[in-house]
Short mmCIF file of C-alpha atoms in Angstrom, two decimals:
data_model
loop_
_atom_site.label_atom_id
_atom_site.label_comp_id
_atom_site.label_asym_id
_atom_site.label_seq_id
_atom_site.Cartn_x
_atom_site.Cartn_y
_atom_site.Cartn_z
CA MET X 21 -19.72 -14.46 -8.34
CA GLY X 22 -21.95 -11.58 -7.37
CA LYS X 23 -21.98 -8.97 -4.70
CA LYS X 24 -20.64 -9.50 -1.22
CA ARG X 25 -20.43 -7.46 1.92
CA VAL X 26 -17.13 -5.76 2.67
CA PHE X 27 -16.68 -7.57 5.98
CA GLU X 28 -17.13 -10.97 4.28
CA LEU X 29 -14.45 -10.19 1.68
CA ALA X 30 -12.13 -8.81 4.34
CA LYS X 31 -12.48 -12.01 6.34
CA GLU X 32 -11.85 -14.19 3.26
CA LEU X 33 -8.77 -12.20 2.28
CA GLY X 34 -7.29 -12.28 5.78
CA TYR X 35 -7.77 -8.70 6.91
CA THR X 36 -8.17 -8.44 10.67
CA ASN X 37 -9.42 -4.86 10.59
CA ASN X 38 -12.34 -3.94 8.31
CA ARG X 39 -11.33 -0.25 8.29
CA ASP X 40 -7.97 -1.12 6.66
CA PHE X 41 -9.76 -3.07 3.95
CA ILE X 42 -12.29 -0.27 3.39
CA ASP X 43 -9.45 2.26 3.03
CA LYS X 44 -7.74 0.00 0.49
CA LEU X 45 -10.98 -0.37 -1.48
CA GLN X 46 -11.47 3.40 -1.53
CA LYS X 47 -7.91 3.88 -2.85
CA LEU X 48 -8.73 1.42 -5.63
CA GLY X 49 -11.83 3.42 -6.57
CA PHE X 50 -14.63 1.45 -4.94
CA GLU X 51 -17.40 3.19 -3.05
CA ALA X 52 -17.32 1.36 0.27
CA LYS X 53 -18.32 3.42 3.28
CA SER X 54 -18.84 0.80 5.96
CA HIS X 55 -18.35 -2.88 6.66
CA SER X 56 -21.89 -3.61 5.49
CA SER X 57 -21.47 -2.01 2.04
CA THR X 58 -21.74 -4.37 -0.92
CA VAL X 59 -19.14 -4.64 -3.67
CA ASP X 60 -18.77 -6.90 -6.68
CA GLU X 61 -16.44 -9.70 -5.61
CA ASP X 62 -14.90 -10.30 -9.04
CA ASP X 63 -14.06 -6.62 -9.56
CA VAL X 64 -12.41 -6.39 -6.14
CA ARG X 65 -10.33 -9.52 -6.69
CA ARG X 66 -9.15 -8.28 -10.11
CA ALA X 67 -8.21 -4.88 -8.69
CA LEU X 68 -6.32 -6.44 -5.77
CA GLU X 69 -4.45 -8.80 -8.13
CA ARG X 70 -3.50 -5.88 -10.40
CA GLU X 71 -2.20 -3.91 -7.42
CA ASP X 72 -0.25 -6.94 -6.20
CA GLU X 73 1.36 -7.38 -9.64
CA GLN X 74 2.41 -3.72 -9.68
CA ARG X 75 3.90 -4.05 -6.19
CA LYS X 76 5.82 -7.17 -7.22
CA ALA X 77 7.14 -5.38 -10.31
CA ASN X 78 8.62 -2.68 -8.07
CA THR X 79 10.65 -5.06 -5.91
CA VAL X 80 14.06 -6.60 -6.41
CA GLU X 81 14.94 -10.00 -4.98
CA HIS X 82 18.42 -11.09 -3.98
CA GLN X 83 19.09 -14.57 -2.66
CA VAL X 84 21.57 -14.09 0.17
CA SER X 85 21.84 -17.74 1.15
CA ARG X 86 19.86 -20.89 0.64
CA ASN X 87 17.13 -19.92 3.09
CA VAL X 88 17.28 -16.12 2.93
CA ILE X 89 15.79 -14.00 0.16
CA ARG X 90 16.11 -10.23 0.51
CA ARG X 91 13.37 -8.17 -1.15
CA ARG X 92 13.71 -4.43 -1.58
CA ARG X 93 11.76 -1.81 -3.46
CA LYS X 94 13.29 -0.47 -6.62
CA ASP X 95 14.73 3.01 -6.25
CA ASP X 96 12.95 5.57 -8.40
CA GLY X 97 15.95 7.88 -8.27
CA GLU X 98 13.70 10.86 -7.71
CA THR X 99 14.72 11.59 -4.15
CA THR X 100 15.84 15.16 -3.86
CA THR X 101 17.29 16.99 -0.95
CA THR X 102 16.77 20.67 -0.44
CA PRO X 103 19.54 22.59 1.29
CA VAL X 104 18.54 24.38 4.44
CA ALA X 105 19.73 27.94 4.80
CA PRO X 106 21.52 28.58 8.09
CA THR X 107 19.64 30.81 10.47
CA GLN X 108 21.30 33.46 12.55
CA THR X 109 20.78 33.10 16.29
CA GLU X 110 21.84 35.12 19.26
CA PHE X 111 24.97 33.01 19.53
CA GLY X 112 25.92 33.86 15.96
CA LYS X 113 25.84 37.60 16.69
CA LEU X 114 28.61 37.43 19.30
#
C-alpha cells in the first residue's frame, strides 16, 4: 500500500495518543521519531498482527457463564521470591 505518516496509521488503528503508537512502533523495531515520520503500512500491519497473535497465544479463556468470558495471561512459572534478611534496629537491641 505504500508509506504513510505515523499519525495517519495511529488514527486508522484507533490510537488516541500518537506517542503511545510511536512507542509501540519503536518496540517493534521501526524508526519512528515523531508523528510525521513515514513508515511502510504493510510492514506495520504485519508486525502488529504478529504481536497480537503472540499476545493471544499467552492468554487462557474460561467461560464463566453464558455472557461472561474470563481471560487471563498464562503463568510462566518463573516468579521467584527472594527472602529478605531481618535487620537489627534499636528496638532489637533491648
